[in-house]
PDB file of C-alpha atoms in Angstrom:
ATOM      1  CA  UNK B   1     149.243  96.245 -28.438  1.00 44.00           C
ATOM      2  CA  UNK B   2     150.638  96.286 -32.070  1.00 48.00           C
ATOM      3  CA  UNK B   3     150.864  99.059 -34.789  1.00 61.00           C
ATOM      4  CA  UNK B   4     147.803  97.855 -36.063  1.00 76.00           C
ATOM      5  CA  UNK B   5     145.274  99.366 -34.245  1.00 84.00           C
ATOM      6  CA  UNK B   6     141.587 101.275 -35.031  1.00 86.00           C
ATOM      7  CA  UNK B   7     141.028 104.414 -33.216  1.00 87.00           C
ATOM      8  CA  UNK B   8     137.106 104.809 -32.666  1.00 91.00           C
ATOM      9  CA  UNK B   9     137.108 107.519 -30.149  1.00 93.00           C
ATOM     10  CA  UNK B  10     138.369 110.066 -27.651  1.00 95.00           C
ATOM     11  CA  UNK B  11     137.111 110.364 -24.452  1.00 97.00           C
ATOM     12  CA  UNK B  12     136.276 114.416 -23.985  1.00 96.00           C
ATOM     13  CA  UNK B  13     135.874 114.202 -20.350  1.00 96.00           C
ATOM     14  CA  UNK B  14     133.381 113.359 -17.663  1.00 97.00           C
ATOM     15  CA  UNK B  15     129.735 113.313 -17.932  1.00 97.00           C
ATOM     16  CA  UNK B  16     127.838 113.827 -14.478  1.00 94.00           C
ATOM     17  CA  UNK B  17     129.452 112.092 -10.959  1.00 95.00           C
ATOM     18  CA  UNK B  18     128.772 108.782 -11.182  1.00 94.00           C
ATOM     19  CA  UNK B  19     131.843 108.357 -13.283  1.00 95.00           C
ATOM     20  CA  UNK B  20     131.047 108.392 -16.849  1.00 97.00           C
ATOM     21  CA  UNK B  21     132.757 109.748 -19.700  1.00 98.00           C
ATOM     22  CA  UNK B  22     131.478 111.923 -22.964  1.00 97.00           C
ATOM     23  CA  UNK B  23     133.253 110.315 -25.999  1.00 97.00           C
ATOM     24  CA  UNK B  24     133.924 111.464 -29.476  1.00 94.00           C
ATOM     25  CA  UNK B  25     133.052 108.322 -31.726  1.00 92.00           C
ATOM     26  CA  UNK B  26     134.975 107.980 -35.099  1.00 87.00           C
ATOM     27  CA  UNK B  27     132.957 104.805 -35.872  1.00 86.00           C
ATOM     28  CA  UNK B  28     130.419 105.387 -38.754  1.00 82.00           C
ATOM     29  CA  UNK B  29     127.745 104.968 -36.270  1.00 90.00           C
ATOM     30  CA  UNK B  30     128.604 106.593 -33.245  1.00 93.00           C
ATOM     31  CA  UNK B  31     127.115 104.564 -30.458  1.00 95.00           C
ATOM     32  CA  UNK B  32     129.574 101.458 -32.247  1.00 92.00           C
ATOM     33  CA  UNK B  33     132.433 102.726 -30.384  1.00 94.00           C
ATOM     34  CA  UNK B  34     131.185 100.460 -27.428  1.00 93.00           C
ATOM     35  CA  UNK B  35     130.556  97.485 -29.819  1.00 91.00           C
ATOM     36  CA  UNK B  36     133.984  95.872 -30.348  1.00 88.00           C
ATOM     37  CA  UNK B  37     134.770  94.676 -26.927  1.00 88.00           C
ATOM     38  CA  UNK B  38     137.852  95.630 -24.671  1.00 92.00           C
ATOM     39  CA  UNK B  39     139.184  99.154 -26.016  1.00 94.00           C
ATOM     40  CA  UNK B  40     142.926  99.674 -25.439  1.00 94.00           C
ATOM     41  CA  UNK B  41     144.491 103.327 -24.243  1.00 94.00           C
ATOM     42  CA  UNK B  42     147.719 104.604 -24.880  1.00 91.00           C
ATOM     43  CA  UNK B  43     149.216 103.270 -21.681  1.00 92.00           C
ATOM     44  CA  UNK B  44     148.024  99.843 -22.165  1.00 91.00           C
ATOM     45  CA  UNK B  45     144.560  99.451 -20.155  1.00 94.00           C
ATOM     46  CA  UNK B  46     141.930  98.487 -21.488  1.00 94.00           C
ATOM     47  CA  UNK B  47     138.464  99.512 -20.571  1.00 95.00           C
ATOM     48  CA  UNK B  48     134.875  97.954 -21.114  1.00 95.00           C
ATOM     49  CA  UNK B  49     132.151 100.401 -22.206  1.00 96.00           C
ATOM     50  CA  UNK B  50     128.680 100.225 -21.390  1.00 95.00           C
ATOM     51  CA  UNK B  51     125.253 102.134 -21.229  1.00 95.00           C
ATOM     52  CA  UNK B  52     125.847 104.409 -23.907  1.00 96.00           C
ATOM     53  CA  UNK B  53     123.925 106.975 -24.897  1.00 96.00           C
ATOM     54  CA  UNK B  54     123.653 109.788 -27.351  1.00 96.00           C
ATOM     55  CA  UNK B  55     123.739 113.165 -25.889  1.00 95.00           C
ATOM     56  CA  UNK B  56     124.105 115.880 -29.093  1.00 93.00           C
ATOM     57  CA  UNK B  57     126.991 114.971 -31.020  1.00 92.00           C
ATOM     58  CA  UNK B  58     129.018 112.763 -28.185  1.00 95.00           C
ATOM     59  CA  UNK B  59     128.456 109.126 -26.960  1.00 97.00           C
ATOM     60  CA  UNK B  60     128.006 109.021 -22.919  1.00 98.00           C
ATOM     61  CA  UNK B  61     129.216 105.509 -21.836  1.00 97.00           C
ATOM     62  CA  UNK B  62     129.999 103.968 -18.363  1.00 96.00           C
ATOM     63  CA  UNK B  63     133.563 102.410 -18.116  1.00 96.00           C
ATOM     64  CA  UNK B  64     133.459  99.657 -16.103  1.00 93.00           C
ATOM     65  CA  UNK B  65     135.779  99.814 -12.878  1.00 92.00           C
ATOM     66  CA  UNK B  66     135.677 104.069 -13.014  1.00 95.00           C
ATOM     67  CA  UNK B  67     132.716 105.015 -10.673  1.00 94.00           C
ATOM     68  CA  UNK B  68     133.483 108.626 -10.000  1.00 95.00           C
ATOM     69  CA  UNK B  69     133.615 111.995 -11.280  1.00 96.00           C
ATOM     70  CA  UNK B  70     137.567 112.417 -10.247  1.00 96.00           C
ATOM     71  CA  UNK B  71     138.241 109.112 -11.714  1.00 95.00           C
ATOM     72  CA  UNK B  72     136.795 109.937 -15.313  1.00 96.00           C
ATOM     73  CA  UNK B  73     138.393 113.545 -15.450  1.00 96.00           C
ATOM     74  CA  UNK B  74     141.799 111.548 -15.287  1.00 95.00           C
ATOM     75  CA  UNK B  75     140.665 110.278 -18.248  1.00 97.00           C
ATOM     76  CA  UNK B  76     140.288 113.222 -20.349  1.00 96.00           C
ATOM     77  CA  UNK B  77     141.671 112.798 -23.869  1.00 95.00           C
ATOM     78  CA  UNK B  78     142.416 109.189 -24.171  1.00 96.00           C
ATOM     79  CA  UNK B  79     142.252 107.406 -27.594  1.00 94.00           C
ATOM     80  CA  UNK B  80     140.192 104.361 -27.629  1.00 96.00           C
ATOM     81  CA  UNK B  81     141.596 101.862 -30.105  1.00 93.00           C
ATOM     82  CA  UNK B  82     140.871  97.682 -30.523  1.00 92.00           C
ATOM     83  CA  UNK B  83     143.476  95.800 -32.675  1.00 88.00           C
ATOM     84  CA  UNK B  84     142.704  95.742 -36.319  1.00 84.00           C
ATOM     85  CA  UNK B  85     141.928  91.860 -36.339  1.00 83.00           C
ATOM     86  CA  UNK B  86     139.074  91.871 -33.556  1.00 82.00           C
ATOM     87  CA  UNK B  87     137.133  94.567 -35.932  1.00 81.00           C
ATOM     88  CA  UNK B  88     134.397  92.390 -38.748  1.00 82.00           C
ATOM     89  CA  UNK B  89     136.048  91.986 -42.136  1.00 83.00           C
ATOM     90  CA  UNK B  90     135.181  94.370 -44.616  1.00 82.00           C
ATOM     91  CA  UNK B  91     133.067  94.010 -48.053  1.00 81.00           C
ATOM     92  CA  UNK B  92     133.562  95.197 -51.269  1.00 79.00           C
ATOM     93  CA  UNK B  93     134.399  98.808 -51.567  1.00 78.00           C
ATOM     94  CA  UNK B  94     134.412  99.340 -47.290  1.00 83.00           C
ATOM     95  CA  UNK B  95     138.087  99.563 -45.695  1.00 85.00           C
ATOM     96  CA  UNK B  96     139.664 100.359 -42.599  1.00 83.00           C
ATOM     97  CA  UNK B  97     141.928 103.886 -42.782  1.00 86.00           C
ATOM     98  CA  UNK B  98     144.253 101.692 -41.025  1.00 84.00           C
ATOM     99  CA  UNK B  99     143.936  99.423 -44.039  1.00 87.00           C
ATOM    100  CA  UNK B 100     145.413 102.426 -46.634  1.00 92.00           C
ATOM    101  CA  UNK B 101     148.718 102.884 -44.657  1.00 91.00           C
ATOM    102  CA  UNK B 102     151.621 102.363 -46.777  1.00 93.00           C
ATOM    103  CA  UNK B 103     149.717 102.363 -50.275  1.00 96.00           C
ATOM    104  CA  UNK B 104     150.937 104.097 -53.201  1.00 97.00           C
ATOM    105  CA  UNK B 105     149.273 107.542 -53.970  1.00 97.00           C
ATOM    106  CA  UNK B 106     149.138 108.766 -57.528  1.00 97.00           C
ATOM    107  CA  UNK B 107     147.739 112.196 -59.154  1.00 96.00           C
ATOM    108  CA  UNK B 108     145.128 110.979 -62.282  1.00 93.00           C
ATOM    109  CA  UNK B 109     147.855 110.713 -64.686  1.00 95.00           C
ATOM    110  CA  UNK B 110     149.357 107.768 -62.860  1.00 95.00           C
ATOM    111  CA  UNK B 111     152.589 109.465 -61.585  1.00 95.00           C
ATOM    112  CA  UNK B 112     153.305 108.382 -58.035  1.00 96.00           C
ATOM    113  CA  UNK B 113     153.726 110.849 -55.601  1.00 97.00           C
ATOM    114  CA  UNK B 114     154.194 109.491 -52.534  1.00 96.00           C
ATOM    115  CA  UNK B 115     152.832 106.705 -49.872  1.00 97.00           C
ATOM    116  CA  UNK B 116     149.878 107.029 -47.604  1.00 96.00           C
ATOM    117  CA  UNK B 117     151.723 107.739 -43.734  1.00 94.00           C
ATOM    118  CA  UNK B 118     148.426 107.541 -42.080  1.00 90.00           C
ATOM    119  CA  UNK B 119     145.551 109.674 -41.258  1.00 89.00           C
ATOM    120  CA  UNK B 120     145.058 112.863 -38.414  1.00 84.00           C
ATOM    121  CA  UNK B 121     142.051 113.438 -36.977  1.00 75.00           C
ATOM    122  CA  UNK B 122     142.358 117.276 -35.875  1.00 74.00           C
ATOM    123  CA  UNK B 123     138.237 118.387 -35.421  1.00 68.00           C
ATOM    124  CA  UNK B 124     137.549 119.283 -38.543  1.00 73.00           C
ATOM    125  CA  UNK B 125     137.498 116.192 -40.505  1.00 81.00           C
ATOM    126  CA  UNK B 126     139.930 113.543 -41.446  1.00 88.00           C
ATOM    127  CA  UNK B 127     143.172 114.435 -43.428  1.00 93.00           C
ATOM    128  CA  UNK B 128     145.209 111.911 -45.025  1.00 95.00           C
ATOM    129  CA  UNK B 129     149.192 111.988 -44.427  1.00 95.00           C
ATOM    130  CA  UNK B 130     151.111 111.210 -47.131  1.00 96.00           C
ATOM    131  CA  UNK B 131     155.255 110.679 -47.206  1.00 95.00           C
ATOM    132  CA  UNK B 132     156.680 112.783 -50.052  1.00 94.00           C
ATOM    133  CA  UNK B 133     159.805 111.356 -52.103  1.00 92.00           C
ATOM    134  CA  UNK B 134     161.868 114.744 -50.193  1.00 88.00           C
ATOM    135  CA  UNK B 135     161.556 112.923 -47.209  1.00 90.00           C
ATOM    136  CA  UNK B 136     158.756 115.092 -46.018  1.00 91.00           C
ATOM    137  CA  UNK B 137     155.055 114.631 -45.684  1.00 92.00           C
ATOM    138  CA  UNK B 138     152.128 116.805 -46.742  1.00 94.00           C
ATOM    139  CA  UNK B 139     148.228 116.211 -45.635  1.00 94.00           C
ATOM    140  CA  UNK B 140     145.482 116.170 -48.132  1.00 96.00           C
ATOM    141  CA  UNK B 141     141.494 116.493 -46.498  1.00 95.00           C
ATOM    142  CA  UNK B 142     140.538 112.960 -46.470  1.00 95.00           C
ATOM    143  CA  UNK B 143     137.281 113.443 -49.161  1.00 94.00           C
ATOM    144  CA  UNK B 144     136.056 112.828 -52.171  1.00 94.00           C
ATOM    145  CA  UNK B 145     136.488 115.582 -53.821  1.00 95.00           C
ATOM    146  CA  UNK B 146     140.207 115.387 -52.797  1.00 96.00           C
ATOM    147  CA  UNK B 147     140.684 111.791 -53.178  1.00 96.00           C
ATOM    148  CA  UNK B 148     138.348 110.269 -55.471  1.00 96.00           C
ATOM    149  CA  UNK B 149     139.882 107.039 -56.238  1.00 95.00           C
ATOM    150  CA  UNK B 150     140.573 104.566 -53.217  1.00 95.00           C
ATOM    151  CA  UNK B 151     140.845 101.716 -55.063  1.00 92.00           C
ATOM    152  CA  UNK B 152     142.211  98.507 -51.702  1.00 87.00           C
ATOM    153  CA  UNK B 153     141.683  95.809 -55.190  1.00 86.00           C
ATOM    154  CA  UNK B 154     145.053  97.753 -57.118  1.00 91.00           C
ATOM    155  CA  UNK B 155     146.636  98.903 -53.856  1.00 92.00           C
ATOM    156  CA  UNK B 156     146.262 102.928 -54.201  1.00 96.00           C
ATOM    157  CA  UNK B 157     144.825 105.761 -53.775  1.00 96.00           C
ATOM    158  CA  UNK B 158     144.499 108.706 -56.285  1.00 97.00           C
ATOM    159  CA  UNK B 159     143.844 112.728 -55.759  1.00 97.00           C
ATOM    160  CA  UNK B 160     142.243 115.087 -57.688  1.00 96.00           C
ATOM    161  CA  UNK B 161     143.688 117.624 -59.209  1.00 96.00           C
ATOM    162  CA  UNK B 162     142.742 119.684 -56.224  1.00 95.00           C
ATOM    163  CA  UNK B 163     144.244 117.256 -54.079  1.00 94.00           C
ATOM    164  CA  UNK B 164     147.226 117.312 -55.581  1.00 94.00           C
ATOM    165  CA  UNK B 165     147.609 121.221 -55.658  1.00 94.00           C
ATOM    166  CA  UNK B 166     146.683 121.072 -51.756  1.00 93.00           C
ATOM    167  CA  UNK B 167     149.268 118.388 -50.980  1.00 93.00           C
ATOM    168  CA  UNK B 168     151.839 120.718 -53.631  1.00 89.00           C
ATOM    169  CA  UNK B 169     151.032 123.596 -51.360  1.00 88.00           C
ATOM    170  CA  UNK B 170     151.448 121.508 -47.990  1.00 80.00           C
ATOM    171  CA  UNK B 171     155.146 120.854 -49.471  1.00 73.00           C
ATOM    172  CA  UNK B 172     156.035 124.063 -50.434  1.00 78.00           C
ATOM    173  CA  UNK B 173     154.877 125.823 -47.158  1.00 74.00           C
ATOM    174  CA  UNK B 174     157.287 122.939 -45.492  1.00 68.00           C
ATOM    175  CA  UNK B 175     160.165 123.148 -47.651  1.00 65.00           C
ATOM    176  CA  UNK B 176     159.938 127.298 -46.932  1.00 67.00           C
ATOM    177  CA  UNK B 177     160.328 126.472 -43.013  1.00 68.00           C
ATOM    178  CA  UNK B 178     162.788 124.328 -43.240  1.00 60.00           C
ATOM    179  CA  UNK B 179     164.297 120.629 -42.698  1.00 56.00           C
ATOM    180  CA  UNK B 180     161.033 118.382 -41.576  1.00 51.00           C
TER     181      UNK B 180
END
């Protein structure tokens, strides 16, 4: 495993007896979580996915080698990941988030305010972490309205001026509670 790794899903738990798992895809379409081969977990296995399915808003998949219910509950909460170079190049204006980490970040005006950390994935959408110059870091909502310019050709991104009050605010609650 190395530091550059794609998360595309978390398994939620099991789906019927047989031993299959619900997932919760981060790939742009969902049922591609199961399209990039092996997928690596935290501990170091690595798992093949097959028959998936829809069902609502998760991906049911079989893993090979898990075939029951006990098995897949074990499971619960896993990351699925593949290594960033077994994932299709990108084209113009597509990126991997994975691809952002350690680019500049710059309010509209062109003054740099920190480096992209990486990116959180809490439920509610994406958020973008980005290491302040204090030595702290503050999360901006990963969307275009917050950060309009992502710009992989000059090597930055740039928030809005909402973005850049959010990630202000993000600092200031910090810097109230303390050392990071």
């Amino acid at each position: 495993m190395t530091d550059r790794q794609i998360l595309l899903g978390r398994i939620l738990g099991p789906h019927g007896l047989k031993g299959e798992v619900k997932i919760k895809s981060f790939t742009a379409e969902p049922l591609d979580v199961a399209s990039y081969g092996l997928v690596t977990v935290p501990d170091g296995r690595r798992f093949k996915l097959a028959n998936t399915r829809m069902q609502g808003d998760a991906v049911v998949a079989a893993i090979e080698g898990i075939t029951g219910r006990t098995a897949a509950e074990g499971l619960k909460g896993l990351e699925l990941k593949v290594e960033r170079e077994d994932l299709p190049e990108t084209t113009t204006g597509e990126y991997y988030q994975t691809d952002l980490v350690g680019l500049p970040v710059f309010n509209d005006e062109g003054t740099e305010l920190g480096e992209v950390k990486g990116f959180q994935h809490f439920g509610a959408g994406d958020l973008v972490e980005i290491a302040l110059p204090s030595g702290r870091s503050s999360f901006v909502p990963f969307a275009n309205s917050m950060v309009p310019i992502v710009d992989i050709d000059e090597g930055r991104l740039v928030l809005s001026e909402t973005g850049v009050a959010v990630l202000a605010a993000g600092d200031e609650q910090q810097s109230r509670e303390g050392p990071p």
